[in-house]
PDB file of C-alpha atoms in Angstrom:
ATOM      1  CA  MET A   1       0.000   0.000   0.000  1.00  0.00           C
ATOM      2  CA  LEU A   2       1.109   3.690  -0.621  1.00  0.00           C
ATOM      3  CA  ALA A   3       2.142   5.017   2.774  1.00  0.00           C
ATOM      4  CA  TRP A   4       2.148   8.682   1.777  1.00  0.00           C
ATOM      5  CA  LEU A   5       1.120  10.033   5.201  1.00  0.00           C
ATOM      6  CA  SER A   6       2.711   7.421   7.436  1.00  0.00           C
ATOM      7  CA  VAL A   7       4.820   9.880   9.403  1.00  0.00           C
ATOM      8  CA  ALA A   8       4.858  10.298  13.135  1.00  0.00           C
ATOM      9  CA  GLY A   9       7.101  11.213  16.016  1.00  0.00           C
ATOM     10  CA  PRO A  10       8.834  14.432  17.058  1.00  0.00           C
ATOM     11  CA  GLY A  11      10.744  16.919  14.986  1.00  0.00           C
ATOM     12  CA  LYS A  12      11.296  15.988  11.369  1.00  0.00           C
ATOM     13  CA  GLY A  13       8.367  13.592  11.199  1.00  0.00           C
ATOM     14  CA  ARG A  14       5.871  16.303  12.113  1.00  0.00           C
ATOM     15  CA  MET A  15       7.511  18.739   9.732  1.00  0.00           C
ATOM     16  CA  LYS A  16       7.141  16.233   6.900  1.00  0.00           C
ATOM     17  CA  LEU A  17       3.521  15.643   7.790  1.00  0.00           C
ATOM     18  CA  ALA A  18       2.872  19.385   7.735  1.00  0.00           C
ATOM     19  CA  ALA A  19       4.595  19.637   4.360  1.00  0.00           C
ATOM     20  CA  PHE A  20       2.429  16.910   2.900  1.00  0.00           C
ATOM     21  CA  MET A  21      -0.719  18.535   4.259  1.00  0.00           C
ATOM     22  CA  LEU A  22       0.337  21.796   2.616  1.00  0.00           C
ATOM     23  CA  LEU A  23       0.981  19.961  -0.652  1.00  0.00           C
ATOM     24  CA  SER A  24      -2.489  18.464  -0.475  1.00  0.00           C
ATOM     25  CA  VAL A  25      -3.965  21.961  -0.177  1.00  0.00           C
ATOM     26  CA  LEU A  26      -1.923  23.169  -3.140  1.00  0.00           C
ATOM     27  CA  CYS A  27      -3.116  20.245  -5.245  1.00  0.00           C
ATOM     28  CA  ARG A  28      -6.677  21.314  -4.540  1.00  0.00           C
ATOM     29  CA  SER A  29      -6.022  24.938  -5.500  1.00  0.00           C
ATOM     30  CA  SER A  30      -8.336  26.727  -7.920  1.00  0.00           C
ATOM     31  CA  ALA A  31      -5.707  26.725 -10.690  1.00  0.00           C
ATOM     32  CA  TRP A  32      -5.211  22.997 -10.381  1.00  0.00           C
ATOM     33  CA  GLN A  33      -8.934  22.352 -10.265  1.00  0.00           C
ATOM     34  CA  GLY A  34      -9.328  24.460 -13.400  1.00  0.00           C
ATOM     35  CA  THR A  35      -6.799  22.315 -15.245  1.00  0.00           C
ATOM     36  CA  MET A  36      -8.601  19.202 -14.086  1.00  0.00           C
ATOM     37  CA  THR A  37     -11.961  20.605 -15.227  1.00  0.00           C
ATOM     38  CA  THR A  38     -10.541  21.085 -18.722  1.00  0.00           C
ATOM     39  CA  LYS A  39      -9.265  17.520 -18.690  1.00  0.00           C
ATOM     40  CA  LEU A  40     -12.668  16.268 -17.595  1.00  0.00           C
ATOM     41  CA  ARG A  41     -14.391  17.809 -20.611  1.00  0.00           C
ATOM     42  CA  MET A  42     -12.015  15.919 -22.888  1.00  0.00           C
ATOM     43  CA  SER A  43     -12.417  12.535 -21.236  1.00  0.00           C
ATOM     44  CA  SER A  44     -14.656   9.508 -21.396  1.00  0.00           C
ATOM     45  CA  GLU A  45     -17.117   8.892 -18.571  1.00  0.00           C
ATOM     46  CA  THR A  46     -14.829   6.267 -17.029  1.00  0.00           C
ATOM     47  CA  ARG A  47     -11.832   8.571 -17.293  1.00  0.00           C
ATOM     48  CA  ARG A  48     -13.804  11.417 -15.710  1.00  0.00           C
ATOM     49  CA  ASP A  49     -14.582   9.171 -12.774  1.00  0.00           C
ATOM     50  CA  VAL A  50     -10.888   8.315 -12.451  1.00  0.00           C
ATOM     51  CA  MET A  51      -9.936  11.980 -12.377  1.00  0.00           C
ATOM     52  CA  ARG A  52     -12.589  12.832  -9.808  1.00  0.00           C
ATOM     53  CA  LYS A  53     -11.072  10.181  -7.569  1.00  0.00           C
ATOM     54  CA  MET A  54      -7.689  11.811  -8.098  1.00  0.00           C
ATOM     55  CA  MET A  55      -9.110  15.128  -6.915  1.00  0.00           C
ATOM     56  CA  THR A  56     -10.344  13.381  -3.794  1.00  0.00           C
ATOM     57  CA  PHE A  57      -6.880  12.089  -2.991  1.00  0.00           C
ATOM     58  CA  GLY A  58      -5.107  15.405  -3.534  1.00  0.00           C
ATOM     59  CA  ALA A  59      -1.472  14.643  -2.750  1.00  0.00           C
ATOM     60  CA  LEU A  60      -1.530  10.885  -3.169  1.00  0.00           C
ATOM     61  CA  ALA A  61       1.599  11.124  -5.282  1.00  0.00           C
ATOM     62  CA  PRO A  62       4.047  14.042  -5.066  1.00  0.00           C
ATOM     63  CA  MET A  63       2.942  16.471  -7.762  1.00  0.00           C
ATOM     64  CA  LYS A  64       4.870  19.585  -8.712  1.00  0.00           C
ATOM     65  CA  VAL A  65       2.167  22.172  -9.213  1.00  0.00           C
ATOM     66  CA  TYR A  66       4.309  24.054 -11.696  1.00  0.00           C
ATOM     67  CA  ALA A  67       4.842  21.018 -13.933  1.00  0.00           C
ATOM     68  CA  GLN A  68       3.314  21.199 -17.382  1.00  0.00           C
ATOM     69  CA  GLY A  69       1.029  18.348 -18.355  1.00  0.00           C
ATOM     70  CA  ALA A  70       1.293  16.819 -14.916  1.00  0.00           C
ATOM     71  CA  VAL A  71      -1.829  14.705 -15.419  1.00  0.00           C
ATOM     72  CA  ASN A  72      -1.005  12.200 -18.121  1.00  0.00           C
ATOM     73  CA  LEU A  73      -3.114   9.125 -17.502  1.00  0.00           C
ATOM     74  CA  ASN A  74      -2.318   5.882 -19.229  1.00  0.00           C
ATOM     75  CA  PRO A  75      -5.252   4.806 -21.414  1.00  0.00           C
ATOM     76  CA  LEU A  76      -5.225   1.537 -19.493  1.00  0.00           C
ATOM     77  CA  ALA A  77      -6.562   3.461 -16.495  1.00  0.00           C
ATOM     78  CA  ASP A  78     -10.000   3.060 -18.061  1.00  0.00           C
ATOM     79  CA  GLU A  79      -9.681  -0.663 -17.420  1.00  0.00           C
ATOM     80  CA  TRP A  80      -7.799  -0.417 -14.105  1.00  0.00           C
ATOM     81  CA  GLU A  81      -8.711  -3.542 -12.171  1.00  0.00           C
ATOM     82  CA  GLY A  82      -8.621  -1.712  -8.873  1.00  0.00           C
ATOM     83  CA  PHE A  83     -12.172  -0.549  -9.595  1.00  0.00           C
ATOM     84  CA  LYS A  84     -13.494  -4.110  -9.534  1.00  0.00           C
ATOM     85  CA  GLU A  85     -15.221  -5.418  -6.410  1.00  0.00           C
ATOM     86  CA  THR A  86     -13.081  -8.576  -6.451  1.00  0.00           C
ATOM     87  CA  ARG A  87      -9.901  -9.810  -8.113  1.00  0.00           C
ATOM     88  CA  THR A  88      -8.566 -13.343  -8.423  1.00  0.00           C
ATOM     89  CA  PHE A  89      -4.916 -14.417  -8.398  1.00  0.00           C
ATOM     90  CA  ASN A  90      -3.229 -17.798  -8.402  1.00  0.00           C
ATOM     91  CA  ARG A  91      -0.527 -17.860  -5.775  1.00  0.00           C
ATOM     92  CA  GLY A  92       1.080 -20.866  -4.135  1.00  0.00           C
ATOM     93  CA  GLY A  93      -0.966 -23.161  -6.358  1.00  0.00           C
ATOM     94  CA  LYS A  94      -4.275 -21.811  -5.077  1.00  0.00           C
ATOM     95  CA  ASP A  95      -6.771 -19.311  -6.440  1.00  0.00           C
ATOM     96  CA  ILE A  96      -7.049 -16.278  -4.143  1.00  0.00           C
ATOM     97  CA  VAL A  97     -10.210 -14.185  -4.281  1.00  0.00           C
ATOM     98  CA  LEU A  98      -9.677 -10.673  -2.929  1.00  0.00           C
ATOM     99  CA  GLU A  99     -12.334  -8.155  -2.040  1.00  0.00           C
ATOM    100  CA  GLN A 100     -11.551  -4.555  -3.059  1.00  0.00           C
ATOM    101  CA  GLU A 101     -13.217  -1.384  -1.780  1.00  0.00           C
ATOM    102  CA  PHE A 102     -11.520   1.384  -3.726  1.00  0.00           C
ATOM    103  CA  THR A 103     -14.604   2.293  -5.755  1.00  0.00           C
ATOM    104  CA  SER A 104     -17.034   2.302  -2.831  1.00  0.00           C
ATOM    105  CA  LYS A 105     -14.830   4.054  -0.249  1.00  0.00           C
ATOM    106  CA  ARG A 106     -12.392   5.995  -2.460  1.00  0.00           C
ATOM    107  CA  LYS A 107      -9.671   5.292   0.039  1.00  0.00           C
ATOM    108  CA  ASN A 108      -6.022   4.579  -0.625  1.00  0.00           C
ATOM    109  CA  GLY A 109      -4.873   0.984  -0.114  1.00  0.00           C
ATOM    110  CA  LEU A 110      -8.191  -0.717  -0.781  1.00  0.00           C
ATOM    111  CA  ALA A 111      -7.171  -2.236  -4.119  1.00  0.00           C
ATOM    112  CA  VAL A 112      -4.332  -4.347  -5.485  1.00  0.00           C
ATOM    113  CA  TYR A 113      -1.661  -2.124  -7.031  1.00  0.00           C
ATOM    114  CA  GLU A 114       0.758  -3.177  -9.746  1.00  0.00           C
ATOM    115  CA  GLY A 115       3.750  -3.581  -7.428  1.00  0.00           C
ATOM    116  CA  ASN A 116       1.914  -6.139  -5.303  1.00  0.00           C
ATOM    117  CA  VAL A 117       1.240  -8.247  -8.386  1.00  0.00           C
ATOM    118  CA  VAL A 118       4.934  -8.220  -9.336  1.00  0.00           C
ATOM    119  CA  LEU A 119       6.146  -8.833  -5.779  1.00  0.00           C
ATOM    120  CA  THR A 120       3.889 -11.809  -5.096  1.00  0.00           C
ATOM    121  CA  ASP A 121       4.729 -13.308  -8.483  1.00  0.00           C
ATOM    122  CA  TYR A 122       8.407 -12.992  -7.588  1.00  0.00           C
ATOM    123  CA  MET A 123       7.792 -14.454  -4.123  1.00  0.00           C
ATOM    124  CA  GLN A 124       6.480 -17.705  -5.524  1.00  0.00           C
ATOM    125  CA  SER A 125       9.501 -18.020  -7.821  1.00  0.00           C
ATOM    126  CA  LEU A 126      11.849 -18.218  -4.811  1.00  0.00           C
ATOM    127  CA  PRO A 127      12.922 -21.484  -3.118  1.00  0.00           C
ATOM    128  CA  LYS A 128      10.286 -22.931  -0.773  1.00  0.00           C
ATOM    129  CA  GLU A 129      12.837 -22.946   2.045  1.00  0.00           C
ATOM    130  CA  LEU A 130      12.645 -19.149   2.179  1.00  0.00           C
ATOM    131  CA  TRP A 131       9.029 -19.368   3.375  1.00  0.00           C
ATOM    132  CA  LYS A 132       8.629 -22.707   5.136  1.00  0.00           C
ATOM    133  CA  ASP A 133       7.844 -22.234   8.855  1.00  0.00           C
ATOM    134  CA  LYS A 134       8.961 -18.595   8.759  1.00  0.00           C
ATOM    135  CA  ASN A 135       7.617 -15.495  10.508  1.00  0.00           C
ATOM    136  CA  VAL A 136       6.748 -12.909   7.862  1.00  0.00           C
ATOM    137  CA  LEU A 137       5.909  -9.211   8.226  1.00  0.00           C
ATOM    138  CA  GLU A 138       4.126  -7.308   5.469  1.00  0.00           C
ATOM    139  CA  LEU A 139       4.360  -3.524   5.577  1.00  0.00           C
ATOM    140  CA  GLY A 140       1.531  -1.578   3.952  1.00  0.00           C
ATOM    141  CA  CYS A 141      -0.559  -4.713   3.512  1.00  0.00           C
ATOM    142  CA  GLY A 142      -3.432  -3.224   1.496  1.00  0.00           C
ATOM    143  CA  THR A 143      -5.777  -6.034   0.492  1.00  0.00           C
ATOM    144  CA  GLY A 144      -3.524  -8.634   2.129  1.00  0.00           C
ATOM    145  CA  LEU A 145      -2.313 -10.267  -1.100  1.00  0.00           C
ATOM    146  CA  GLY A 146       1.318 -10.365   0.065  1.00  0.00           C
ATOM    147  CA  SER A 147       0.483 -11.876   3.450  1.00  0.00           C
ATOM    148  CA  ILE A 148      -1.857 -14.463   1.943  1.00  0.00           C
ATOM    149  CA  THR A 149       0.780 -15.426  -0.625  1.00  0.00           C
ATOM    150  CA  ALA A 150       3.439 -15.847   2.069  1.00  0.00           C
ATOM    151  CA  SER A 151       1.116 -18.058   4.095  1.00  0.00           C
ATOM    152  CA  LEU A 152       0.256 -20.250   1.107  1.00  0.00           C
ATOM    153  CA  LEU A 153       3.968 -20.605   0.352  1.00  0.00           C
ATOM    154  CA  GLY A 154       4.519 -22.128   3.786  1.00  0.00           C
ATOM    155  CA  ALA A 155       4.997 -19.308   6.306  1.00  0.00           C
ATOM    156  CA  LYS A 156       4.186 -20.271   9.886  1.00  0.00           C
ATOM    157  CA  LEU A 157       2.880 -16.832  10.839  1.00  0.00           C
ATOM    158  CA  VAL A 158       2.254 -13.673   8.834  1.00  0.00           C
ATOM    159  CA  THR A 159       1.683 -10.213  10.298  1.00  0.00           C
ATOM    160  CA  ALA A 160      -0.166  -7.857   7.954  1.00  0.00           C
ATOM    161  CA  SER A 161       0.485  -4.258   8.991  1.00  0.00           C
ATOM    162  CA  ASP A 162      -0.837  -0.890   7.910  1.00  0.00           C
ATOM    163  CA  ARG A 163      -1.485   2.508   9.491  1.00  0.00           C
ATOM    164  CA  ASP A 164      -5.147   2.606   8.439  1.00  0.00           C
ATOM    165  CA  PRO A 165      -7.696   0.506  10.379  1.00  0.00           C
ATOM    166  CA  VAL A 166     -10.041   0.455   7.364  1.00  0.00           C
ATOM    167  CA  VAL A 167      -7.302  -1.150   5.278  1.00  0.00           C
ATOM    168  CA  LEU A 168      -6.515  -3.634   8.052  1.00  0.00           C
ATOM    169  CA  SER A 169     -10.170  -4.610   8.253  1.00  0.00           C
ATOM    170  CA  LEU A 170     -10.210  -5.381   4.523  1.00  0.00           C
ATOM    171  CA  ALA A 171      -6.967  -7.362   4.731  1.00  0.00           C
ATOM    172  CA  GLU A 172      -8.296  -9.400   7.648  1.00  0.00           C
ATOM    173  CA  ARG A 173     -11.494 -10.272   5.772  1.00  0.00           C
ATOM    174  CA  ASN A 174      -9.473 -11.374   2.774  1.00  0.00           C
ATOM    175  CA  MET A 175      -7.186 -13.512   4.919  1.00  0.00           C
ATOM    176  CA  LEU A 176     -10.160 -15.139   6.635  1.00  0.00           C
ATOM    177  CA  ARG A 177     -11.635 -15.854   3.228  1.00  0.00           C
ATOM    178  CA  ASN A 178      -8.513 -17.439   1.752  1.00  0.00           C
ATOM    179  CA  LEU A 179      -6.621 -19.010   4.670  1.00  0.00           C
ATOM    180  CA  LYS A 180      -7.998 -21.947   6.638  1.00  0.00           C
ATOM    181  CA  ASP A 181      -5.873 -21.594   9.775  1.00  0.00           C
ATOM    182  CA  GLU A 182      -6.815 -18.416  11.643  1.00  0.00           C
ATOM    183  CA  THR A 183      -3.810 -18.842  13.948  1.00  0.00           C
ATOM    184  CA  SER A 184      -1.442 -18.383  11.003  1.00  0.00           C
ATOM    185  CA  PHE A 185      -2.039 -14.656  10.547  1.00  0.00           C
ATOM    186  CA  ARG A 186      -2.697 -11.430  12.440  1.00  0.00           C
ATOM    187  CA  THR A 187      -2.873  -7.704  11.772  1.00  0.00           C
ATOM    188  CA  ALA A 188      -1.014  -4.780  13.339  1.00  0.00           C
ATOM    189  CA  ARG A 189      -1.624  -1.043  13.060  1.00  0.00           C
ATOM    190  CA  ILE A 190       1.573   0.993  12.808  1.00  0.00           C
ATOM    191  CA  SER A 191       3.178   4.102  11.348  1.00  0.00           C
ATOM    192  CA  TRP A 192       6.725   4.123  10.055  1.00  0.00           C
ATOM    193  CA  GLY A 193       9.482   5.419  12.264  1.00  0.00           C
ATOM    194  CA  THR A 194       7.455   4.990  15.451  1.00  0.00           C
ATOM    195  CA  PRO A 195       8.890   3.295  18.563  1.00  0.00           C
ATOM    196  CA  PHE A 196       7.861   0.195  20.468  1.00  0.00           C
ATOM    197  CA  CYS A 197       5.313   0.689  23.223  1.00  0.00           C
ATOM    198  CA  THR A 198       6.844   0.150  26.635  1.00  0.00           C
ATOM    199  CA  THR A 199       3.607  -0.695  28.442  1.00  0.00           C
ATOM    200  CA  GLU A 200       0.206  -2.118  27.559  1.00  0.00           C
ATOM    201  CA  ALA A 201      -1.389   1.142  28.708  1.00  0.00           C
ATOM    202  CA  GLN A 202       0.746   3.108  26.249  1.00  0.00           C
ATOM    203  CA  TYR A 203      -0.222   0.736  23.438  1.00  0.00           C
ATOM    204  CA  MET A 204      -3.930   1.176  24.164  1.00  0.00           C
ATOM    205  CA  ARG A 205      -3.537   4.952  24.394  1.00  0.00           C
ATOM    206  CA  ASP A 206      -1.263   5.433  21.382  1.00  0.00           C
ATOM    207  CA  MET A 207      -2.406   2.594  19.141  1.00  0.00           C
ATOM    208  CA  GLY A 208      -1.136   3.223  15.650  1.00  0.00           C
ATOM    209  CA  GLN A 209       1.656   5.474  16.917  1.00  0.00           C
ATOM    210  CA  CYS A 210       3.807   2.760  18.459  1.00  0.00           C
ATOM    211  CA  TRP A 211       4.354  -0.939  17.986  1.00  0.00           C
ATOM    212  CA  ASP A 212       3.034  -3.432  20.490  1.00  0.00           C
ATOM    213  CA  SER A 213       6.192  -5.247  21.615  1.00  0.00           C
ATOM    214  CA  LYS A 214       4.516  -8.612  20.994  1.00  0.00           C
ATOM    215  CA  PHE A 215       4.866  -7.951  17.258  1.00  0.00           C
ATOM    216  CA  ALA A 216       8.659  -8.020  17.490  1.00  0.00           C
ATOM    217  CA  PHE A 217      10.655 -11.223  17.655  1.00  0.00           C
ATOM    218  CA  GLN A 218      13.935 -11.354  19.565  1.00  0.00           C
ATOM    219  CA  LYS A 219      16.042 -11.510  16.420  1.00  0.00           C
ATOM    220  CA  GLY A 220      13.674  -9.920  13.940  1.00  0.00           C
ATOM    221  CA  TYR A 221      11.255 -11.349  11.429  1.00  0.00           C
ATOM    222  CA  ASP A 222      12.525 -13.989   9.022  1.00  0.00           C
ATOM    223  CA  VAL A 223      11.108 -12.178   5.992  1.00  0.00           C
ATOM    224  CA  ILE A 224       9.752  -8.641   5.502  1.00  0.00           C
ATOM    225  CA  ILE A 225       7.796  -7.771   2.364  1.00  0.00           C
ATOM    226  CA  GLY A 226       6.273  -4.591   0.980  1.00  0.00           C
ATOM    227  CA  ALA A 227       4.974  -3.307  -2.353  1.00  0.00           C
ATOM    228  CA  ASP A 228       4.270   0.227  -3.570  1.00  0.00           C
ATOM    229  CA  LEU A 229       4.800   1.453  -0.028  1.00  0.00           C
ATOM    230  CA  THR A 230       5.224   5.108  -0.952  1.00  0.00           C
ATOM    231  CA  TYR A 231       5.771   7.266  -4.014  1.00  0.00           C
ATOM    232  CA  SER A 232       7.097  10.103  -1.849  1.00  0.00           C
ATOM    233  CA  ALA A 233      10.873   9.857  -1.910  1.00  0.00           C
ATOM    234  CA  GLY A 234      11.199  11.796   1.347  1.00  0.00           C
ATOM    235  CA  LEU A 235       9.574   8.962   3.293  1.00  0.00           C
ATOM    236  CA  ILE A 236      12.243   6.399   2.390  1.00  0.00           C
ATOM    237  CA  PRO A 237      14.378   7.161   5.513  1.00  0.00           C
ATOM    238  CA  LEU A 238      11.367   6.485   7.761  1.00  0.00           C
ATOM    239  CA  LEU A 239      10.758   3.237   5.918  1.00  0.00           C
ATOM    240  CA  ALA A 240      14.416   2.331   6.411  1.00  0.00           C
ATOM    241  CA  ASP A 241      14.064   2.986  10.156  1.00  0.00           C
ATOM    242  CA  THR A 242      11.140   0.582  10.381  1.00  0.00           C
ATOM    243  CA  LEU A 243      12.938  -2.074   8.342  1.00  0.00           C
ATOM    244  CA  ASN A 244      15.944  -1.724  10.616  1.00  0.00           C
ATOM    245  CA  ASP A 245      13.791  -2.098  13.747  1.00  0.00           C
ATOM    246  CA  PHE A 246      12.179  -5.330  12.608  1.00  0.00           C
ATOM    247  CA  SER A 247      15.020  -7.075  10.830  1.00  0.00           C
ATOM    248  CA  GLY A 248      17.875  -9.171  12.108  1.00  0.00           C
ATOM    249  CA  PRO A 249      21.121 -10.027  10.311  1.00  0.00           C
ATOM    250  CA  GLN A 250      19.457 -12.960   8.505  1.00  0.00           C
ATOM    251  CA  THR A 251      16.147 -11.281   7.673  1.00  0.00           C
ATOM    252  CA  GLU A 252      15.252 -11.325   3.982  1.00  0.00           C
ATOM    253  CA  ILE A 253      13.650  -8.047   2.867  1.00  0.00           C
ATOM    254  CA  LEU A 254      11.718  -7.956  -0.406  1.00  0.00           C
ATOM    255  CA  LEU A 255      10.442  -4.601  -1.684  1.00  0.00           C
ATOM    256  CA  CYS A 256       8.837  -3.684  -4.985  1.00  0.00           C
ATOM    257  CA  TRP A 257       7.646  -0.532  -6.729  1.00  0.00           C
ATOM    258  CA  CYS A 258       5.843  -0.329 -10.061  1.00  0.00           C
ATOM    259  CA  GLU A 259       4.850   2.790 -11.902  1.00  0.00           C
ATOM    260  CA  PRO A 260       1.127   2.876 -11.068  1.00  0.00           C
ATOM    261  CA  LYS A 261      -1.291   2.986 -13.973  1.00  0.00           C
ATOM    262  CA  LEU A 262      -3.672   5.245 -12.100  1.00  0.00           C
ATOM    263  CA  PHE A 263      -1.679   7.600  -9.887  1.00  0.00           C
ATOM    264  CA  THR A 264       1.467   8.711 -11.710  1.00  0.00           C
ATOM    265  CA  TRP A 265       0.916  12.429 -12.245  1.00  0.00           C
ATOM    266  CA  ASN A 266       4.537  13.381 -12.853  1.00  0.00           C
ATOM    267  CA  THR A 267       6.881  11.723 -15.277  1.00  0.00           C
ATOM    268  CA  ASP A 268       9.730  12.225 -12.807  1.00  0.00           C
ATOM    269  CA  VAL A 269       8.078  10.588  -9.767  1.00  0.00           C
ATOM    270  CA  MET A 270       9.685   7.209 -10.400  1.00  0.00           C
ATOM    271  CA  GLU A 271      13.042   8.818 -11.192  1.00  0.00           C
ATOM    272  CA  GLU A 272      13.050  10.703  -7.888  1.00  0.00           C
ATOM    273  CA  LEU A 273      11.979   7.588  -6.021  1.00  0.00           C
ATOM    274  CA  ASN A 274      14.721   5.543  -7.655  1.00  0.00           C
ATOM    275  CA  LYS A 275      17.344   8.067  -6.534  1.00  0.00           C
ATOM    276  CA  GLU A 276      16.106   8.018  -2.940  1.00  0.00           C
ATOM    277  CA  ILE A 277      16.013   4.215  -2.873  1.00  0.00           C
ATOM    278  CA  GLU A 278      19.814   4.409  -2.961  1.00  0.00           C
ATOM    279  CA  TYR A 279      19.505   5.491   0.688  1.00  0.00           C
ATOM    280  CA  PHE A 280      18.900   1.842   1.569  1.00  0.00           C
ATOM    281  CA  ARG A 281      22.465   0.999   0.575  1.00  0.00           C
ATOM    282  CA  SER A 282      23.840   2.902   3.553  1.00  0.00           C
ATOM    283  CA  ARG A 283      22.140   0.474   5.959  1.00  0.00           C
ATOM    284  CA  PHE A 284      21.390  -2.662   3.965  1.00  0.00           C
ATOM    285  CA  LYS A 285      23.023  -4.941   1.447  1.00  0.00           C
ATOM    286  CA  VAL A 286      20.871  -4.412  -1.635  1.00  0.00           C
ATOM    287  CA  GLU A 287      20.423  -6.660  -4.648  1.00  0.00           C
ATOM    288  CA  THR A 288      18.397  -5.182  -7.502  1.00  0.00           C
ATOM    289  CA  ILE A 289      16.359  -7.766  -9.401  1.00  0.00           C
ATOM    290  CA  ARG A 290      16.206  -6.589 -12.991  1.00  0.00           C
ATOM    291  CA  SER A 291      14.509  -9.340 -14.971  1.00  0.00           C
ATOM    292  CA  GLY A 292      12.194 -12.313 -14.763  1.00  0.00           C
ATOM    293  CA  PRO A 293       8.628 -13.368 -15.577  1.00  0.00           C
ATOM    294  CA  ALA A 294       7.244 -11.025 -12.904  1.00  0.00           C
ATOM    295  CA  PHE A 295       8.336  -8.007 -14.953  1.00  0.00           C
ATOM    296  CA  GLN A 296       6.263  -8.852 -18.015  1.00  0.00           C
ATOM    297  CA  GLY A 297       3.847  -6.040 -18.781  1.00  0.00           C
ATOM    298  CA  HIS A 298       5.129  -3.849 -15.938  1.00  0.00           C
ATOM    299  CA  ASP A 299       7.378  -1.000 -17.009  1.00  0.00           C
ATOM    300  CA  ASN A 300       9.502   1.113 -14.680  1.00  0.00           C
ATOM    301  CA  THR A 301       9.677  -1.479 -11.909  1.00  0.00           C
ATOM    302  CA  PHE A 302      12.080  -1.592  -8.945  1.00  0.00           C
ATOM    303  CA  LEU A 303      12.429  -4.946  -7.172  1.00  0.00           C
ATOM    304  CA  LEU A 304      14.876  -5.087  -4.273  1.00  0.00           C
ATOM    305  CA  ARG A 305      16.149  -7.980  -2.166  1.00  0.00           C
ATOM    306  CA  MET A 306      17.967  -6.730   0.925  1.00  0.00           C
ATOM    307  CA  LYS A 307      19.627  -7.768   4.183  1.00  0.00           C
ATOM    308  CA  LYS A 308      20.779  -5.634   7.076  1.00  0.00           C
ATOM    309  CA  LYS A 309      24.468  -4.770   7.124  1.00  0.00           C
ATOM    310  CA  THR A 310      26.378  -6.261  10.057  1.00  0.00           C
TER     311      THR A 310
END
């Protein structure tokens, strides 16, 4: 899921949150709305609906308000499968039926994005030993596709995490629908860069702003996965902090970004993100996966396999 407002904590975190709120206001300015109105007149009914949803989200992706032609939707957006009520995938040798709520609730994270398709396809191409009896954490779980895939590939326990309780509710329903063993999965509400709760009272009071310590294992999770976690390059350091907190020296980290068919408003968004991803190399050993069946039909894709530096 796109974690574009998952910032918390003192100092820089609050400043970044304020900056994103300001950007959201700018994206809803009269000049921007005027440009969008012109685009609406030139569009099909389906495309008009897509653009209206974009107006609702405001600053979903970082948009430079001075950029010319910032809104350049791919024609495939008319058939974007995120608008469907359900989607079906075959993962781990089983058909997975996922409920989606993007159309009804117009809320970020309630549909399967392109990066999650690529990531889960890549996951099932890896040796079974990577998943068998492992503890897996999914950041920005969205519909739960990544967590369900990990479970079907043999994981002992998967933790699907997100900052939004509405998203977590959807992921939990999808996991209940597709996984037989209810003890094999759980959900956790978190924001990146936030600390562990020191007491149960703090967890109940600050839920979503700190991690319940029960979600951390002594030596980290065995595998951490995440897809399309943010298209805001400035949030990468916070993501790195969270990855560092929950990984041990042997933890496998799999991250994927795809240029989204629906929400890329700037041609340079992916370029800026790619530059900031280099930040990971200061704290993790990073292998960039550049080819494979998972990449078919998905341009401008970043797939990373990482381990913490020792």
